[in-house]
Coordinates of N, CA and C in Angstrom, one line a residue:
Chain R
A422 N 0.7 -0.9 0.2 CA 0.0 0.0 -0.1 C 0.7 1.0 -0.1
Q423 N 0.4 2.5 -0.7 CA 1.0 3.6 -0.6 C 0.5 4.7 0.5
T424 N 1.4 5.0 1.0 CA 1.3 6.4 1.9 C 2.0 7.7 1.5
V425 N 1.0 8.7 1.8 CA 1.9 10.1 1.3 C 1.4 10.8 2.7
T426 N 2.9 11.8 2.9 CA 2.7 12.2 4.1 C 3.3 13.8 3.7
Q427 N 2.3 14.8 4.5 CA 2.5 15.8 4.2 C 2.7 16.7 5.6
S428 N 3.8 16.9 6.3 CA 4.0 17.2 7.6 C 3.8 18.6 8.1
Q429 N 3.7 19.2 7.3 CA 3.5 20.7 7.5 C 1.9 21.1 7.5
P430 N 1.3 21.4 8.7 CA 0.0 21.5 8.3 C -0.5 23.0 7.9
E431 N 0.4 24.1 8.0 CA 0.1 25.4 7.6 C 1.4 26.2 7.2
M432 N 1.1 26.9 6.2 CA 2.5 27.8 5.8 C 1.9 29.1 5.2
S433 N 2.4 30.2 5.4 CA 2.4 31.5 5.3 C 3.4 32.1 4.4
V434 N 3.0 32.8 3.3 CA 3.9 33.6 2.5 C 3.5 34.9 2.2
Q435 N 4.5 35.7 2.0 CA 4.3 37.1 1.7 C 4.1 37.0 0.3
E436 N 3.0 37.9 -0.5 CA 2.6 38.0 -1.8 C 4.0 38.5 -2.4
A437 N 4.2 37.7 -3.7 CA 5.6 37.9 -4.5 C 6.8 37.2 -4.0
E438 N 6.6 36.6 -2.9 CA 7.7 35.6 -2.3 C 7.5 34.2 -2.9
T439 N 8.6 33.6 -2.5 CA 8.5 32.2 -3.0 C 8.4 31.3 -1.8
V440 N 7.5 30.1 -2.0 CA 7.3 29.2 -0.8 C 7.5 28.0 -1.4
T441 N 7.9 26.9 -0.6 CA 8.0 25.5 -0.9 C 7.0 24.7 -0.1
L442 N 6.3 23.9 -0.7 CA 5.6 22.7 0.2 C 6.2 21.5 0.1
S443 N 6.2 20.5 1.3 CA 6.9 19.3 1.2 C 5.9 18.1 1.0
C444 N 6.4 17.2 0.5 CA 5.4 15.9 0.5 C 6.6 14.9 0.5
T445 N 6.3 13.5 1.4 CA 7.1 12.5 1.0 C 6.2 11.2 0.8
Y446 N 6.2 10.2 0.2 CA 5.4 9.2 0.1 C 6.4 8.0 0.0
D447 N 5.6 6.7 0.3 CA 6.3 5.6 0.2 C 5.4 4.6 -0.6
T448 N 6.3 3.9 -1.4 CA 5.8 3.1 -2.2 C 7.0 2.0 -2.7
S449 N 6.4 0.6 -3.0 CA 7.5 -0.2 -3.6 C 7.6 -0.5 -5.0
E450 N 6.7 0.6 -5.8 CA 6.3 0.2 -7.3 C 7.3 1.3 -7.9
N451 N 7.5 1.1 -9.2 CA 8.2 1.8 -9.9 C 7.4 2.8 -11.1
N452 N 6.6 2.5 -11.3 CA 5.5 3.4 -12.3 C 4.6 3.9 -11.7
Y453 N 4.5 5.3 -11.5 CA 3.3 6.1 -10.9 C 3.8 7.5 -11.3
Y454 N 2.5 8.1 -11.0 CA 2.3 9.6 -10.9 C 2.2 10.0 -9.6
L455 N 2.8 11.4 -9.6 CA 2.7 12.3 -8.3 C 2.0 13.7 -8.7
F456 N 1.0 14.0 -8.0 CA 0.2 15.4 -8.2 C 0.2 16.1 -7.1
W457 N 0.2 17.5 -7.5 CA -0.3 18.4 -6.5 C -1.6 19.1 -6.8
Y458 N -2.4 19.0 -5.8 CA -3.8 19.7 -6.1 C -3.9 20.7 -5.1
K459 N -4.7 21.6 -5.8 CA -5.2 22.9 -5.0 C -6.6 22.7 -4.7
Q460 N -7.1 23.0 -3.2 CA -8.6 23.2 -3.2 C -8.7 24.3 -2.4
P461 N -9.5 25.6 -2.9 CA -9.5 26.6 -2.6 C -11.0 26.6 -1.4
P462 N -11.4 27.7 -1.0 CA -12.6 27.6 -0.2 C -14.0 27.1 -1.1
S463 N -13.8 27.3 -2.3 CA -14.9 26.8 -3.3 C -14.9 25.1 -3.2
R464 N -14.0 24.4 -2.5 CA -13.9 23.1 -2.4 C -13.7 22.1 -3.6
Q465 N -13.6 23.0 -4.9 CA -13.3 22.2 -6.1 C -11.7 21.7 -6.0
M466 N -11.5 20.4 -6.3 CA -10.0 20.1 -6.4 C -9.5 20.6 -7.8
I467 N -8.5 21.3 -7.9 CA -7.8 21.8 -9.2 C -6.4 21.0 -9.2
L468 N -6.0 20.5 -10.5 CA -4.7 20.0 -10.6 C -4.0 21.2 -10.8
V469 N -2.5 21.0 -10.1 CA -1.7 22.1 -10.5 C -0.7 21.5 -11.2
I470 N -0.4 20.5 -11.0 CA 1.3 19.9 -11.5 C 1.1 18.2 -11.1
R471 N 1.7 17.7 -12.4 CA 1.9 16.3 -12.2 C 3.3 16.2 -12.8
Q472 N 3.9 15.0 -11.9 CA 5.3 14.3 -12.2 C 4.9 12.7 -12.6
E473 N 5.7 12.6 -13.7 CA 5.7 11.0 -14.4 C 7.0 10.7 -13.6
A474 N 6.9 9.3 -12.8 CA 8.0 8.8 -12.1 C 9.2 8.5 -12.8
Y475 N 9.1 8.2 -14.0 CA 10.0 7.7 -14.9 C 10.6 8.9 -15.5
K476 N 10.1 10.0 -15.3 CA 10.8 11.2 -15.8 C 11.9 11.9 -15.1
Q477 N 12.9 12.2 -15.3 CA 14.0 12.5 -14.2 C 13.9 14.1 -14.2
Q478 N 13.4 14.6 -15.4 CA 13.2 16.1 -15.3 C 12.1 16.7 -14.5
N479 N 12.4 17.4 -13.7 CA 11.3 18.2 -12.8 C 10.2 18.9 -13.7
A480 N 8.9 18.6 -13.5 CA 7.9 19.3 -14.1 C 7.9 20.6 -13.6
T481 N 7.3 21.6 -14.7 CA 6.8 23.1 -14.3 C 5.6 23.4 -15.0
E482 N 5.0 24.5 -14.3 CA 3.9 25.0 -14.9 C 3.8 26.3 -14.5
N483 N 4.2 27.2 -15.4 CA 4.2 28.7 -15.2 C 4.9 28.9 -13.8
R484 N 4.4 29.5 -12.7 CA 4.9 29.6 -11.7 C 5.2 28.7 -10.6
F485 N 4.7 27.6 -11.0 CA 4.8 26.1 -10.0 C 5.8 25.5 -10.8
S486 N 6.8 24.9 -9.7 CA 7.8 23.9 -10.2 C 7.8 22.6 -9.1
V487 N 8.2 21.6 -9.4 CA 8.5 20.6 -8.2 C 10.1 20.0 -8.3
N488 N 10.2 19.6 -6.9 CA 11.5 18.9 -7.1 C 11.2 17.5 -6.5
F489 N 11.6 16.5 -7.7 CA 11.1 15.3 -7.5 C 12.4 14.4 -7.2
Q490 N 12.7 13.7 -6.2 CA 13.7 12.8 -5.8 C 13.1 11.7 -5.4
K491 N 13.4 11.1 -6.7 CA 12.8 9.6 -6.6 C 13.4 8.7 -5.5
A492 N 14.7 8.9 -5.4 CA 15.4 7.7 -4.4 C 14.8 8.3 -3.1
A493 N 15.0 9.6 -2.8 CA 14.4 9.9 -1.2 C 13.0 9.6 -1.2
K494 N 12.1 9.6 -2.3 CA 10.7 9.5 -2.4 C 10.2 10.8 -1.7
S495 N 10.6 12.0 -2.4 CA 10.4 13.0 -2.1 C 9.9 13.8 -3.3
F496 N 8.7 14.8 -3.0 CA 8.1 15.4 -3.9 C 7.5 16.9 -3.7
S497 N 8.3 17.9 -3.7 CA 7.9 19.2 -3.1 C 7.6 20.2 -4.3
L498 N 6.4 21.0 -3.8 CA 5.9 21.9 -4.8 C 7.0 23.4 -4.3
K499 N 7.2 24.1 -5.4 CA 7.6 25.9 -5.4 C 7.0 26.3 -6.0
I500 N 6.3 27.4 -5.2 CA 5.3 28.4 -5.9 C 6.2 29.8 -5.9
S501 N 6.5 30.4 -7.1 CA 7.4 31.3 -7.2 C 6.3 32.5 -7.3
D502 N 6.7 33.7 -6.9 CA 5.8 35.0 -7.3 C 4.3 34.9 -6.6
S503 N 4.3 34.4 -5.3 CA 3.0 33.9 -4.8 C 2.1 35.1 -5.1
Q504 N 0.7 34.6 -5.3 CA -0.3 35.9 -5.4 C -1.4 35.1 -4.4
L505 N -2.3 36.4 -4.3 CA -3.2 36.0 -3.1 C -4.4 35.1 -3.6
G506 N -4.5 34.7 -4.9 CA -5.5 33.7 -5.4 C -4.5 32.3 -5.1
D507 N -3.4 32.2 -4.7 CA -2.9 30.9 -4.4 C -3.3 30.2 -3.0
T508 N -3.8 31.2 -2.2 CA -4.5 30.9 -0.6 C -5.5 29.9 -1.2
A509 N -5.0 28.5 -0.3 CA -5.9 27.5 -0.5 C -5.3 26.4 0.2
M510 N -5.9 25.0 0.3 CA -5.1 23.9 0.9 C -4.7 23.4 -0.5
Y511 N -3.3 22.7 0.0 CA -2.5 21.8 -1.3 C -2.5 20.5 -0.9
F512 N -2.8 19.6 -1.7 CA -2.7 18.0 -1.6 C -1.6 17.6 -2.5
C513 N -0.8 16.7 -1.7 CA 0.3 15.8 -2.6 C -0.7 14.5 -2.8
A514 N -0.5 14.0 -4.1 CA -1.3 12.5 -4.1 C -0.5 11.9 -5.0
F515 N -0.4 10.5 -5.0 CA 0.0 9.4 -5.6 C -1.0 8.5 -6.4
M516 N -0.5 8.2 -7.7 CA -1.4 7.4 -8.4 C -0.3 6.2 -9.3
S517 N -0.9 5.1 -8.8 CA 0.0 4.0 -9.4 C -0.6 3.7 -10.9
L518 N 0.4 3.4 -11.5 CA 0.0 3.0 -13.3 C 0.2 1.8 -13.5
T519 N 0.4 0.9 -12.4 CA 0.2 -0.6 -12.6 C -1.1 -1.3 -12.1
G520 N -1.8 -0.3 -11.0 CA -3.2 -1.0 -10.4 C -4.1 -1.2 -11.5
A521 N -5.2 -1.6 -10.9 CA -6.5 -1.8 -11.5 C -7.1 -0.8 -11.9
N522 N -7.1 0.2 -11.0 CA -7.8 1.5 -11.4 C -6.8 2.6 -11.1
S523 N -7.4 4.1 -11.3 CA -6.8 5.3 -11.1 C -7.2 5.9 -10.0
K524 N -7.1 5.0 -8.7 CA -7.3 5.9 -7.4 C -6.1 6.7 -7.2
L525 N -6.5 7.9 -6.4 CA -5.4 8.7 -5.7 C -5.2 8.6 -4.5
T526 N -4.1 8.4 -3.9 CA -3.8 8.3 -2.5 C -3.4 9.8 -2.1
F527 N -4.1 10.4 -1.2 CA -3.9 11.8 -0.8 C -3.2 12.0 0.5
G528 N -2.2 13.1 0.7 CA -1.9 13.4 2.0 C -2.9 14.1 2.6
K529 N -2.4 14.5 3.8 CA -3.5 15.5 4.9 C -3.6 16.9 4.4
G530 N -2.7 17.4 3.5 CA -2.7 18.6 3.1 C -2.0 19.4 3.8
I531 N -2.0 20.8 3.2 CA -1.4 21.7 4.0 C -2.1 23.0 3.4
T532 N -2.5 24.0 4.6 CA -3.0 25.2 4.3 C -1.9 26.4 4.1
L533 N -2.2 26.9 3.0 CA -1.3 28.0 2.4 C -2.0 29.2 2.7
S534 N -1.5 30.4 3.5 CA -2.1 31.6 3.0 C -1.0 32.6 2.5
V535 N -1.3 33.4 1.7 CA -0.4 34.4 1.1 C -1.1 35.8 1.7
R536 N -0.2 36.3 2.2 CA -0.5 37.6 3.0 C 0.0 38.9 1.9
P537 N -0.8 39.8 2.1 CA -0.9 41.2 1.0 C 0.3 42.0 1.8
Chain G
E1107 N -13.5 25.8 -14.0 CA -14.4 24.8 -14.1 C -14.3 23.9 -14.5
T1108 N -14.5 22.7 -14.1 CA -14.6 21.5 -14.7 C -15.8 21.1 -15.4
G1109 N -16.3 20.0 -16.0 CA -17.7 19.6 -16.5 C -18.3 18.6 -15.4
V1110 N -17.7 18.4 -14.1 CA -18.3 17.5 -13.5 C -19.0 18.5 -12.3
T1111 N -20.4 18.0 -12.4 CA -21.2 18.3 -11.4 C -21.6 17.4 -10.4
Q1112 N -22.3 17.9 -9.3 CA -22.5 17.0 -8.0 C -23.6 17.9 -7.5
S1113 N -24.6 16.9 -7.1 CA -25.9 17.2 -6.5 C -26.3 16.3 -5.1
P1114 N -26.8 17.1 -4.2 CA -27.1 18.5 -4.3 C -25.6 18.8 -3.5
T1115 N -25.2 20.1 -3.2 CA -24.1 20.9 -2.6 C -24.0 20.8 -1.1
H1116 N -25.3 20.7 -0.3 CA -25.2 20.6 1.0 C -26.4 19.7 1.3
L1117 N -26.5 18.9 2.6 CA -27.3 17.9 2.8 C -27.0 17.5 4.5
I1118 N -28.5 17.9 4.9 CA -28.3 17.2 6.4 C -29.2 16.2 6.5
K1119 N -28.7 15.2 7.2 CA -29.4 13.8 7.2 C -29.2 13.5 9.0
T1120 N -30.2 12.5 9.3 CA -30.2 12.3 10.8 C -29.7 10.6 10.7
R1121 N -29.0 10.5 11.7 CA -28.4 9.1 12.1 C -29.0 7.7 11.7
G1122 N -28.8 7.1 11.1 CA -29.6 6.0 10.7 C -30.1 6.0 9.3
Q1123 N -30.7 7.3 8.8 CA -31.0 7.1 7.6 C -30.2 7.0 6.5
Q1124 N -30.8 7.2 5.1 CA -30.0 6.7 4.0 C -30.0 8.0 3.0
V1125 N -28.9 7.9 2.3 CA -28.4 9.0 1.4 C -28.0 8.7 0.0
T1126 N -28.5 9.7 -1.0 CA -28.2 9.4 -2.2 C -27.5 10.7 -3.0
L1127 N -26.1 10.6 -3.4 CA -25.4 11.8 -3.9 C -25.2 11.2 -5.2
R1128 N -25.2 12.5 -6.3 CA -25.3 12.3 -7.5 C -24.3 13.1 -8.1
C1129 N -23.4 12.3 -9.5 CA -22.3 12.9 -9.9 C -22.7 12.9 -11.6
S1130 N -22.4 13.8 -12.3 CA -22.5 13.8 -13.7 C -21.0 14.1 -14.2
S1131 N -20.3 13.1 -15.0 CA -19.2 13.2 -15.2 C -18.9 14.0 -16.3
Q1132 N -17.7 14.5 -16.6 CA -17.3 15.5 -17.8 C -17.6 14.5 -19.2
S1133 N -17.9 15.4 -20.2 CA -18.3 14.7 -21.5 C -17.0 14.0 -22.0
G1134 N -17.5 12.8 -22.5 CA -16.4 12.1 -22.9 C -15.5 11.1 -21.9
H1135 N -16.1 11.3 -20.6 CA -15.2 10.3 -19.5 C -16.2 9.2 -18.8
N1136 N -15.7 7.9 -18.9 CA -16.3 6.7 -18.8 C -15.9 6.3 -17.4
T1137 N -15.1 7.2 -16.7 CA -15.0 6.7 -15.1 C -15.2 7.7 -14.1
V1138 N -15.8 7.3 -13.3 CA -16.0 8.2 -12.1 C -15.6 7.4 -11.1
S1139 N -14.9 8.2 -10.1 CA -14.3 7.7 -8.7 C -14.8 8.6 -7.6
W1140 N -15.3 8.0 -6.5 CA -15.6 8.9 -5.3 C -14.7 8.8 -3.9
Y1141 N -14.8 9.9 -3.5 CA -13.8 10.1 -2.2 C -14.7 10.9 -1.5
Q1142 N -14.1 10.7 0.1 CA -14.8 10.9 1.4 C -13.4 12.0 2.0
Q1143 N -14.0 13.2 2.3 CA -13.0 13.9 2.7 C -13.4 14.5 4.1
A1144 N -13.0 14.1 5.0 CA -13.4 14.8 6.4 C -12.7 15.8 6.7
L1145 N -13.3 16.8 7.6 CA -12.6 17.8 7.8 C -11.2 17.9 8.6
G1146 N -10.4 18.7 7.6 CA -9.0 18.8 7.9 C -8.1 17.8 7.6
Q1147 N -8.7 16.6 6.3 CA -8.0 15.6 6.2 C -8.1 15.8 4.7
G1148 N -7.2 14.6 4.1 CA -7.2 14.6 2.6 C -8.2 13.7 2.0
P1149 N -9.0 13.7 0.9 CA -9.7 12.7 0.3 C -9.4 11.2 0.5
Q1150 N -10.2 10.4 0.9 CA -10.2 9.1 1.0 C -10.9 8.4 0.0
F1151 N -10.3 7.6 -1.0 CA -10.7 6.7 -2.1 C -12.0 5.6 -1.5
I1152 N -13.2 5.9 -2.2 CA -14.3 5.1 -1.6 C -14.4 4.0 -2.5
F1153 N -14.5 4.1 -4.2 CA -14.5 3.3 -4.9 C -14.6 4.0 -6.5
Q1154 N -14.5 3.1 -7.4 CA -14.1 3.6 -8.7 C -15.6 3.0 -9.7
Y1155 N -16.0 3.7 -10.5 CA -16.8 2.9 -11.5 C -16.3 2.9 -12.8
Y1156 N -16.6 2.2 -13.8 CA -16.2 2.1 -15.1 C -16.9 1.3 -16.0
R1157 N -17.6 1.7 -16.9 CA -18.8 1.1 -17.7 C -19.5 0.1 -16.8
E1158 N -20.2 1.2 -16.2 CA -21.2 0.5 -15.0 C -20.9 -0.4 -14.0
E1159 N -19.8 -0.8 -13.9 CA -19.1 -1.9 -13.0 C -18.3 -1.3 -11.8
E1160 N -18.3 -1.8 -10.8 CA -17.2 -1.4 -9.8 C -16.1 -2.1 -10.0
N1161 N -15.1 -0.9 -10.2 CA -13.6 -1.1 -10.6 C -12.6 -0.6 -9.4
G1162 N -12.8 -1.6 -8.3 CA -11.9 -1.0 -7.1 C -12.7 -0.6 -6.1
R1163 N -12.1 -0.8 -5.0 CA -12.7 -0.4 -3.6 C -11.8 -0.1 -2.5
G1164 N -11.9 1.0 -2.0 CA -11.1 1.4 -0.7 C -11.7 0.8 0.4
N1165 N -11.1 1.1 1.8 CA -11.5 0.6 3.0 C -12.9 1.2 3.4
F1166 N -13.7 1.1 2.8 CA -15.4 1.3 3.6 C -16.3 0.3 3.6
P1167 N -17.1 0.3 4.5 CA -17.9 -0.6 4.9 C -19.0 -1.1 3.5
P1168 N -19.7 -2.0 3.3 CA -20.8 -2.2 2.5 C -21.9 -1.3 2.3
R1169 N -21.9 -0.6 3.4 CA -23.2 0.2 3.5 C -23.2 1.5 2.7
F1170 N -22.0 1.6 2.0 CA -21.5 2.4 1.0 C -21.6 1.9 -0.3
S1171 N -22.4 2.3 -1.2 CA -22.6 1.6 -2.4 C -22.5 2.5 -3.5
G1172 N -22.2 2.1 -4.9 CA -22.9 3.0 -6.0 C -23.6 2.6 -7.2
L1173 N -23.5 3.4 -7.9 CA -24.1 2.8 -9.3 C -23.6 3.8 -10.3
Q1174 N -23.2 3.3 -11.5 CA -23.0 4.0 -12.8 C -24.2 3.8 -13.8
F1175 N -24.3 4.7 -14.4 CA -25.5 4.7 -15.5 C -24.8 4.6 -17.0
P1176 N -25.7 4.2 -17.9 CA -25.1 4.1 -19.4 C -24.7 5.4 -19.6
N1177 N -24.8 6.8 -19.4 CA -24.4 8.1 -19.7 C -23.2 8.6 -18.9
Y1178 N -22.6 7.3 -18.0 CA -21.7 7.5 -17.2 C -21.8 8.5 -16.1
S1179 N -23.1 9.1 -15.7 CA -23.3 9.7 -14.5 C -23.1 8.5 -13.3
S1180 N -23.0 8.8 -12.1 CA -23.1 8.1 -11.0 C -23.9 8.2 -9.6
E1181 N -24.2 7.4 -8.9 CA -24.7 7.8 -7.7 C -23.7 7.1 -6.4
L1182 N -23.6 7.9 -5.3 CA -23.1 7.2 -4.2 C -24.2 7.1 -3.2
N1183 N -24.6 5.9 -2.8 CA -25.5 5.5 -1.6 C -24.6 5.1 -0.4
V1184 N -25.3 5.9 0.6 CA -24.9 5.5 2.0 C -26.0 5.0 2.8
N1185 N -26.0 3.9 3.7 CA -27.2 3.4 4.1 C -26.8 3.6 5.7
A1186 N -27.9 3.6 6.7 CA -27.6 3.6 8.1 C -26.4 4.5 8.7
L1187 N -26.7 5.8 8.0 CA -25.8 6.8 8.2 C -25.2 7.1 10.0
E1188 N -23.9 7.2 9.8 CA -23.4 7.3 11.2 C -22.8 8.7 11.4
L1189 N -22.7 9.4 12.6 CA -22.0 10.7 12.7 C -20.8 10.8 12.0
D1190 N -20.1 9.8 11.9 CA -18.4 9.8 11.3 C -18.8 9.9 9.6
D1191 N -20.3 9.6 9.4 CA -20.0 9.8 7.8 C -20.2 11.4 7.4
S1192 N -20.0 12.2 8.5 CA -20.2 13.5 8.0 C -19.2 14.2 7.6
A1193 N -19.0 14.6 6.1 CA -17.7 15.0 5.3 C -18.0 15.5 4.0
L1194 N -17.1 15.7 3.6 CA -17.2 16.5 2.0 C -17.0 15.2 1.2
Y1195 N -18.0 14.9 0.2 CA -18.0 13.8 -0.8 C -17.6 14.3 -2.2
L1196 N -16.2 14.1 -2.6 CA -16.0 14.5 -3.9 C -16.2 13.4 -5.0
C1197 N -16.4 13.7 -6.2 CA -16.6 12.9 -7.3 C -15.7 13.4 -8.3
A1198 N -14.9 12.2 -8.9 CA -14.0 12.7 -10.2 C -14.2 11.9 -11.2
S1199 N -14.3 12.5 -12.5 CA -14.5 11.9 -13.6 C -12.9 11.8 -14.3
S1200 N -12.7 10.6 -15.1 CA -11.5 10.5 -15.8 C -12.1 9.8 -17.2
P1201 N -11.0 10.1 -18.4 CA -11.4 9.4 -19.6 C -11.3 7.7 -19.4
R1202 N -10.4 7.4 -18.7 CA -9.9 5.8 -18.5 C -9.5 5.5 -17.2
P1203 N -10.0 4.2 -16.7 CA -9.7 4.0 -15.6 C -8.4 3.8 -15.1
T1204 N -7.6 3.5 -16.0 CA -6.1 3.3 -15.5 C -5.1 4.2 -16.6
G1205 N -4.0 4.0 -16.1 CA -2.8 4.8 -16.8 C -2.6 6.1 -16.7
N1206 N -2.1 6.7 -18.0 CA -1.9 7.9 -18.0 C -3.4 8.8 -18.2
T1207 N -3.9 9.2 -17.0 CA -4.9 9.7 -17.0 C -5.3 10.9 -16.1
E1208 N -6.1 11.8 -16.1 CA -6.2 12.9 -15.3 C -7.5 12.9 -14.5
A1209 N -7.9 13.1 -13.4 CA -9.0 13.3 -12.7 C -9.6 14.9 -12.8
F1210 N -10.9 14.9 -13.0 CA -11.6 16.2 -13.0 C -12.7 16.0 -11.9
F1211 N -12.4 16.9 -10.9 CA -13.2 16.7 -9.8 C -14.2 17.9 -9.9
G1212 N -15.4 17.3 -9.3 CA -16.7 18.2 -9.1 C -16.4 19.2 -8.0
Q1213 N -17.6 19.7 -7.3 CA -17.3 21.0 -6.2 C -17.6 20.0 -4.7
G1214 N -18.2 18.9 -5.0 CA -18.4 18.5 -3.7 C -20.0 18.4 -3.1
T1215 N -20.2 17.3 -2.3 CA -21.5 17.5 -1.4 C -21.0 17.3 -0.1
R1216 N -21.3 18.4 0.8 CA -21.3 18.4 1.9 C -22.6 18.0 2.7
L1217 N -22.0 16.7 3.3 CA -23.0 15.9 4.3 C -23.0 16.1 5.6
T1218 N -23.7 16.3 6.2 CA -23.7 16.6 7.7 C -24.8 15.5 8.3
V1219 N -24.1 14.6 9.1 CA -25.2 13.7 10.0 C -25.6 14.1 11.4
V1220 N -26.4 14.1 11.8 CA -26.9 14.8 13.3 C -27.9 13.7 14.0

């Protein structure tokens, strides 16, 4: 079974600054995806970025980038030039590519507050 | 905004009652997954439906059941409600049940059991 751990319950960052959210996971599999989802107060989960485990290059999406360390089973999210609209809960998630379904295993999440 | 819609948005039920939650999947998506998100926690996988059949289940008792219809919309049914069933229930649709696929989430149904 896979587990995803987000040990920081809350973080705060000044607008326009950079913040890094941490995530570790545990799995015995080699083929999987990792995701960061954002959940604003509207409750809808929004995909921020995803990383395929077989790719060594870290994924980037505009202001969002990841630091994927496969051997260490670490997957952190860096948000550059933080904006007020980035205030939300952020969840790290794992999906196996060899399972019978595409279920996501989520961490407990981190509440990010961006200060004006 | 995704094309996944859930109804109702909020619901209050009494312990012991039964509840049905509904989800319309995004156009072209044949797979629907349901998640339970307790307050302050990450979502937990309940089950997935693919082409009207259950395709995997998480650690939830049999009183949690589901259906998927020919148009790929889905229902989550919970019988004999308990106080701990109070949570946000999220539905996610995807174009296939496995592999390189992205899940699109609805806005959730907030269930309160009193």
